[in-house]
mmCIF file of C-alpha atoms in Angstrom:
data_model
loop_
_atom_site.group_PDB
_atom_site.id
_atom_site.type_symbol
_atom_site.label_atom_id
_atom_site.label_comp_id
_atom_site.label_asym_id
_atom_site.label_seq_id
_atom_site.Cartn_x
_atom_site.Cartn_y
_atom_site.Cartn_z
ATOM 1 C CA MET J 1 69.953 -5.976 -19.674
ATOM 2 C CA LYS J 2 68.088 -2.761 -18.823
ATOM 3 C CA ILE J 3 64.527 -2.622 -20.526
ATOM 4 C CA ALA J 4 61.999 0.079 -20.614
ATOM 5 C CA VAL J 5 58.285 -0.369 -21.537
ATOM 6 C CA VAL J 6 56.105 2.356 -22.796
ATOM 7 C CA SER J 7 52.520 1.498 -22.460
ATOM 8 C CA GLU J 8 49.572 3.855 -21.675
ATOM 9 C CA PHE J 9 47.952 0.970 -19.528
ATOM 10 C CA PHE J 10 49.509 -1.570 -17.347
ATOM 11 C CA TYR J 11 48.815 -3.586 -14.398
ATOM 12 C CA PRO J 12 46.394 -3.682 -12.669
ATOM 13 C CA HIS J 13 44.444 -2.663 -15.873
ATOM 14 C CA SER J 14 43.593 -5.923 -17.668
ATOM 15 C CA GLY J 15 43.271 -5.309 -21.335
ATOM 16 C CA GLY J 16 44.647 -7.667 -23.953
ATOM 17 C CA GLN J 17 47.945 -6.168 -24.688
ATOM 18 C CA GLU J 18 48.523 -5.231 -21.019
ATOM 19 C CA GLN J 19 48.029 -8.841 -20.091
ATOM 20 C CA ARG J 20 50.273 -9.992 -22.757
ATOM 21 C CA LEU J 21 53.136 -7.505 -21.766
ATOM 22 C CA LEU J 22 52.682 -8.474 -18.187
ATOM 23 C CA GLU J 23 53.239 -12.121 -18.836
ATOM 24 C CA ILE J 24 56.163 -11.471 -21.041
ATOM 25 C CA LEU J 25 57.771 -9.089 -18.708
ATOM 26 C CA GLU J 26 57.372 -11.282 -15.712
ATOM 27 C CA TYR J 27 59.291 -14.057 -17.484
ATOM 28 C CA VAL J 28 62.015 -11.418 -18.565
ATOM 29 C CA ALA J 29 62.295 -10.068 -15.046
ATOM 30 C CA LYS J 30 62.718 -13.702 -13.631
ATOM 31 C CA GLN J 31 65.754 -14.070 -16.035
ATOM 32 C CA GLY J 32 67.546 -11.167 -14.092
ATOM 33 C CA HIS J 33 66.870 -8.309 -16.494
ATOM 34 C CA LYS J 34 65.721 -4.935 -14.997
ATOM 35 C CA VAL J 35 62.345 -3.705 -16.315
ATOM 36 C CA ASP J 36 60.881 -0.355 -15.942
ATOM 37 C CA VAL J 37 57.294 0.228 -17.157
ATOM 38 C CA TYR J 38 56.224 3.779 -17.934
ATOM 39 C CA THR J 39 52.449 4.257 -17.736
ATOM 40 C CA ILE J 40 49.486 6.519 -16.982
ATOM 41 C CA LYS J 41 47.910 6.759 -13.529
ATOM 42 C CA TYR J 42 44.326 6.347 -14.336
ATOM 43 C CA ASP J 43 43.082 5.613 -10.790
ATOM 44 C CA GLU J 44 43.899 7.942 -7.805
ATOM 45 C CA ALA J 45 44.098 4.799 -5.631
ATOM 46 C CA LEU J 46 47.103 3.605 -7.553
ATOM 47 C CA SER J 47 50.484 4.562 -6.258
ATOM 48 C CA ASP J 48 52.942 6.648 -8.430
ATOM 49 C CA GLN J 49 55.605 3.809 -8.307
ATOM 50 C CA GLU J 50 55.312 0.202 -7.370
ATOM 51 C CA ASN J 51 57.218 -2.935 -7.817
ATOM 52 C CA TYR J 52 55.099 -6.101 -9.120
ATOM 53 C CA ASN J 53 56.764 -9.344 -9.621
ATOM 54 C CA GLU J 54 60.037 -7.695 -10.120
ATOM 55 C CA ILE J 55 58.628 -5.219 -12.609
ATOM 56 C CA ASN J 56 59.179 -1.524 -11.687
ATOM 57 C CA ILE J 57 55.976 0.159 -12.670
ATOM 58 C CA LEU J 58 56.265 4.105 -12.769
ATOM 59 C CA ARG J 59 52.990 6.031 -13.302
ATOM 60 C CA VAL J 60 54.333 9.336 -14.717
ATOM 61 C CA ILE J 61 51.055 11.362 -15.264
ATOM 62 C CA LYS J 62 47.757 11.356 -13.630
ATOM 63 C CA ASN J 63 44.284 11.449 -15.382
ATOM 64 C CA LYS J 64 41.528 9.708 -13.515
ATOM 65 C CA ASN J 65 39.260 10.050 -16.497
ATOM 66 C CA TYR J 66 41.715 8.666 -19.087
ATOM 67 C CA ILE J 67 39.973 5.293 -19.522
ATOM 68 C CA GLY J 68 37.022 5.506 -22.040
ATOM 69 C CA GLY J 69 35.665 3.072 -24.668
ATOM 70 C CA GLY J 70 37.491 1.654 -27.531
ATOM 71 C CA GLY J 71 39.645 3.704 -30.052
ATOM 72 C CA LEU J 72 41.834 6.943 -29.973
ATOM 73 C CA LYS J 73 38.797 9.254 -29.732
ATOM 74 C CA SER J 74 38.089 8.204 -26.224
ATOM 75 C CA ARG J 75 41.465 9.270 -24.978
ATOM 76 C CA SER J 76 42.661 12.606 -24.035
ATOM 77 C CA LEU J 77 45.078 13.971 -26.521
ATOM 78 C CA LYS J 78 46.516 16.443 -24.059
ATOM 79 C CA THR J 79 47.228 13.640 -21.804
ATOM 80 C CA ILE J 80 48.808 11.439 -24.388
ATOM 81 C CA ILE J 81 51.109 14.333 -25.303
ATOM 82 C CA GLN J 82 52.063 15.213 -21.660
ATOM 83 C CA TYR J 83 52.650 11.410 -20.998
ATOM 84 C CA SER J 84 54.791 10.976 -24.205
ATOM 85 C CA LEU J 85 56.967 14.012 -23.375
ATOM 86 C CA LYS J 86 57.458 12.935 -19.820
ATOM 87 C CA VAL J 87 58.547 9.451 -21.021
ATOM 88 C CA ALA J 88 60.839 10.983 -23.490
ATOM 89 C CA LEU J 89 62.684 12.816 -20.736
ATOM 90 C CA ARG J 90 62.862 9.622 -18.563
ATOM 91 C CA LEU J 91 64.207 7.703 -21.578
ATOM 92 C CA ASP J 92 66.828 10.442 -22.316
ATOM 93 C CA ALA J 93 67.959 10.544 -18.734
ATOM 94 C CA ASN J 94 68.380 6.615 -18.372
ATOM 95 C CA SER J 95 70.340 4.383 -20.548
ATOM 96 C CA TYR J 96 68.226 1.507 -21.719
ATOM 97 C CA ASP J 97 69.364 -1.399 -23.870
ATOM 98 C CA LYS J 98 65.871 -1.851 -25.343
ATOM 99 C CA VAL J 99 62.643 0.163 -25.258
ATOM 100 C CA ILE J 100 59.248 -1.803 -25.868
ATOM 101 C CA PHE J 101 56.474 0.336 -27.042
ATOM 102 C CA SER J 102 52.729 -0.830 -26.951
ATOM 103 C CA GLN J 103 50.897 -0.340 -30.207
ATOM 104 C CA PHE J 104 48.572 2.393 -29.079
ATOM 105 C CA PRO J 105 48.012 5.293 -28.587
ATOM 106 C CA ILE J 106 50.621 5.610 -31.425
ATOM 107 C CA PHE J 107 51.709 9.201 -30.628
ATOM 108 C CA HIS J 108 53.617 7.913 -27.544
ATOM 109 C CA MET J 109 56.166 6.283 -29.873
ATOM 110 C CA LEU J 110 56.255 8.975 -32.454
ATOM 111 C CA LEU J 111 57.182 11.541 -29.795
ATOM 112 C CA THR J 112 59.887 9.466 -28.353
ATOM 113 C CA CYS J 113 61.363 7.836 -31.452
ATOM 114 C CA PHE J 114 64.700 9.905 -31.072
ATOM 115 C CA THR J 115 65.836 7.595 -28.203
ATOM 116 C CA LYS J 116 69.134 5.946 -29.035
ATOM 117 C CA SER J 117 67.977 2.568 -27.513
ATOM 118 C CA LYS J 118 66.875 -0.330 -29.644
ATOM 119 C CA LYS J 119 63.013 0.400 -30.310
ATOM 120 C CA ILE J 120 60.670 -2.541 -30.407
ATOM 121 C CA LEU J 121 56.918 -2.129 -31.347
ATOM 122 C CA ASP J 122 54.531 -4.716 -30.018
ATOM 123 C CA PHE J 123 52.076 -4.830 -32.852
ATOM 124 C CA VAL J 124 48.771 -6.659 -31.785
ATOM 125 C CA GLU J 125 46.021 -5.344 -33.920
ATOM 126 C CA TYR J 126 45.769 -4.542 -37.758
ATOM 127 C CA ARG J 127 43.199 -1.980 -38.830
ATOM 128 C CA HIS J 128 42.438 -1.432 -42.524
ATOM 129 C CA GLY J 129 42.070 1.803 -44.284
ATOM 130 C CA ARG J 130 44.698 4.499 -45.470
ATOM 131 C CA PHE J 131 44.475 6.428 -42.157
ATOM 132 C CA TRP J 132 45.424 3.535 -40.001
ATOM 133 C CA GLU J 133 47.965 2.154 -42.463
ATOM 134 C CA PHE J 134 49.609 5.627 -42.449
ATOM 135 C CA LEU J 135 49.808 5.765 -38.687
ATOM 136 C CA PHE J 136 50.975 2.249 -38.342
ATOM 137 C CA GLY J 137 53.649 2.801 -41.112
ATOM 138 C CA LEU J 138 55.019 5.780 -39.082
ATOM 139 C CA GLU J 139 55.244 3.639 -35.981
ATOM 140 C CA MET J 140 56.991 0.872 -37.797
ATOM 141 C CA LYS J 141 59.558 3.145 -39.258
ATOM 142 C CA CYS J 142 60.403 4.297 -35.870
ATOM 143 C CA ALA J 143 60.919 0.838 -34.658
ATOM 144 C CA ASP J 144 64.060 -1.271 -35.092
ATOM 145 C CA GLN J 145 61.974 -4.344 -34.693
ATOM 146 C CA VAL J 146 58.201 -5.163 -34.941
ATOM 147 C CA VAL J 147 56.867 -8.026 -32.766
ATOM 148 C CA CYS J 148 53.530 -9.329 -34.127
ATOM 149 C CA ILE J 149 51.057 -11.140 -32.109
ATOM 150 C CA SER J 150 50.354 -13.757 -34.722
ATOM 151 C CA ASP J 151 51.199 -14.984 -38.256
ATOM 152 C CA VAL J 152 48.086 -13.328 -39.550
ATOM 153 C CA VAL J 153 48.863 -9.996 -38.140
ATOM 154 C CA LYS J 154 52.353 -10.413 -39.550
ATOM 155 C CA GLU J 155 51.001 -11.199 -43.012
ATOM 156 C CA LYS J 156 49.024 -8.062 -42.951
ATOM 157 C CA ALA J 157 51.798 -6.053 -41.552
ATOM 158 C CA LEU J 158 53.903 -6.908 -44.611
ATOM 159 C CA LYS J 159 51.727 -4.544 -46.627
ATOM 160 C CA ILE J 160 53.453 -1.500 -44.766
ATOM 161 C CA CYS J 161 56.515 -2.846 -43.226
ATOM 162 C CA ASP J 162 59.749 -4.465 -44.322
ATOM 163 C CA GLY J 163 59.522 -8.230 -43.540
ATOM 164 C CA LYS J 164 62.986 -8.204 -42.074
ATOM 165 C CA LYS J 165 61.782 -6.225 -39.146
ATOM 166 C CA LEU J 166 58.873 -8.600 -38.398
ATOM 167 C CA LEU J 167 58.785 -11.255 -35.824
ATOM 168 C CA VAL J 168 56.059 -13.328 -34.161
ATOM 169 C CA ILE J 169 55.666 -13.865 -30.459
ATOM 170 C CA PRO J 170 52.238 -15.241 -29.698
ATOM 171 C CA SER J 171 50.450 -14.461 -26.443
ATOM 172 C CA SER J 172 50.345 -17.018 -23.708
ATOM 173 C CA ILE J 173 47.375 -18.018 -21.742
ATOM 174 C CA LYS J 174 47.582 -19.423 -18.336
ATOM 175 C CA LEU J 175 44.874 -22.094 -18.690
ATOM 176 C CA LYS J 176 44.872 -23.078 -14.950
ATOM 177 C CA LYS J 177 43.549 -19.448 -14.244
ATOM 178 C CA PHE J 178 40.476 -20.021 -16.188
ATOM 179 C CA TYR J 179 39.911 -23.686 -16.062
ATOM 180 C CA SER J 180 36.538 -24.488 -14.409
ATOM 181 C CA GLY J 181 36.765 -28.325 -14.303
ATOM 182 C CA GLU J 182 33.733 -28.578 -16.506
ATOM 183 C CA PRO J 183 34.534 -29.550 -20.176
ATOM 184 C CA LYS J 184 31.297 -28.165 -21.677
ATOM 185 C CA HIS J 185 32.498 -24.454 -21.277
ATOM 186 C CA PHE J 186 33.920 -22.021 -23.735
ATOM 187 C CA ILE J 187 35.451 -18.626 -22.832
ATOM 188 C CA PHE J 188 35.598 -15.238 -24.737
ATOM 189 C CA ILE J 189 38.341 -13.145 -23.142
ATOM 190 C CA GLY J 190 38.485 -9.438 -24.575
ATOM 191 C CA ARG J 191 36.758 -5.979 -24.632
ATOM 192 C CA MET J 192 33.140 -5.941 -25.560
ATOM 193 C CA GLU J 193 33.781 -3.617 -28.493
ATOM 194 C CA GLN J 194 32.509 -3.988 -32.043
ATOM 195 C CA HIS J 195 35.989 -4.601 -33.557
ATOM 196 C CA LYS J 196 36.670 -7.430 -31.266
ATOM 197 C CA HIS J 197 33.500 -9.235 -32.487
ATOM 198 C CA PRO J 198 32.105 -10.839 -29.330
ATOM 199 C CA GLU J 199 28.877 -11.678 -31.094
ATOM 200 C CA MET J 200 30.836 -13.970 -33.469
ATOM 201 C CA ALA J 201 31.749 -16.099 -30.323
ATOM 202 C CA ILE J 202 28.079 -16.114 -29.220
ATOM 203 C CA GLU J 203 26.652 -17.001 -32.536
ATOM 204 C CA THR J 204 29.233 -19.803 -33.092
ATOM 205 C CA VAL J 205 28.391 -21.551 -29.782
ATOM 206 C CA LEU J 206 24.637 -21.178 -30.367
ATOM 207 C CA GLN J 207 24.944 -22.532 -33.761
ATOM 208 C CA TYR J 208 27.007 -25.484 -32.664
ATOM 209 C CA ASN J 209 24.628 -26.346 -29.815
ATOM 210 C CA ALA J 210 21.722 -26.284 -32.230
ATOM 211 C CA GLU J 211 23.452 -28.537 -34.859
ATOM 212 C CA HIS J 212 24.770 -31.078 -32.403
ATOM 213 C CA ASN J 213 22.025 -30.922 -29.757
ATOM 214 C CA GLN J 214 24.596 -29.660 -27.014
ATOM 215 C CA LYS J 215 24.318 -27.305 -24.144
ATOM 216 C CA TYR J 216 27.709 -25.723 -24.185
ATOM 217 C CA VAL J 217 28.090 -22.647 -22.075
ATOM 218 C CA LEU J 218 29.953 -19.429 -23.134
ATOM 219 C CA HIS J 219 31.505 -17.189 -20.629
ATOM 220 C CA LEU J 220 32.405 -13.737 -21.831
ATOM 221 C CA ILE J 221 35.015 -12.180 -19.718
ATOM 222 C CA GLY J 222 35.575 -8.470 -20.256
ATOM 223 C CA ASP J 223 33.979 -4.984 -20.239
ATOM 224 C CA GLY J 224 33.105 -2.467 -22.922
ATOM 225 C CA SER J 225 30.431 -0.324 -24.817
ATOM 226 C CA MET J 226 28.643 -3.350 -26.155
ATOM 227 C CA LEU J 227 28.253 -5.223 -22.849
ATOM 228 C CA GLU J 228 24.541 -3.994 -22.012
ATOM 229 C CA PHE J 229 23.669 -4.538 -25.788
ATOM 230 C CA LEU J 230 24.835 -8.152 -25.474
ATOM 231 C CA ARG J 231 23.055 -8.736 -22.189
ATOM 232 C CA LYS J 232 19.798 -7.598 -23.566
ATOM 233 C CA LYS J 233 20.184 -9.430 -26.967
ATOM 234 C CA TYR J 234 21.243 -12.839 -25.373
#
């Protein structure tokens, strides 16, 4: 099977959805399927094309300033449109059995939805409000199938999408990669952004330690706009 993946960020960028897609695609590639990932070259040190664990990574447009904080406002709309149009041409020129789209930045899917290949939306985050529900609804209409990260996300997606389109595939975690050998450790893995609620993890561990007279350690793994605030507060 020939599979294309359209994701603004990919390896070596290590955001949540990028890591999720990487682990899924590594498994798919090992089964003998051909995988092409179309992404943005956000670092000049990266090559325009590379093969990583049998995954063909194609960085079709360059913008070294593309990575910002969380949300669509931090992205360059010009870069998103240029990226989407270049990917559309590549998808049109190649015959793929399936095309997997990351959830964001949304416009990349809307501008390439004409492709005849089966379109799969990897849906990892539900945001409330008419604006977001409208945009997510457009994405889901373009998709032939919507893969949700969890049952909770699927339940919320039912508000704007036909349940027949929805499927749940949870993310995997390679525990050996993070296991310290010390049982009294917790880990929060994610961007330090307000909508990720890293403070909830911190307050939970602090409260547990206080109530049970314990000294469990919490490691926060990630970067983001809240990082310095959290360092100062805790």
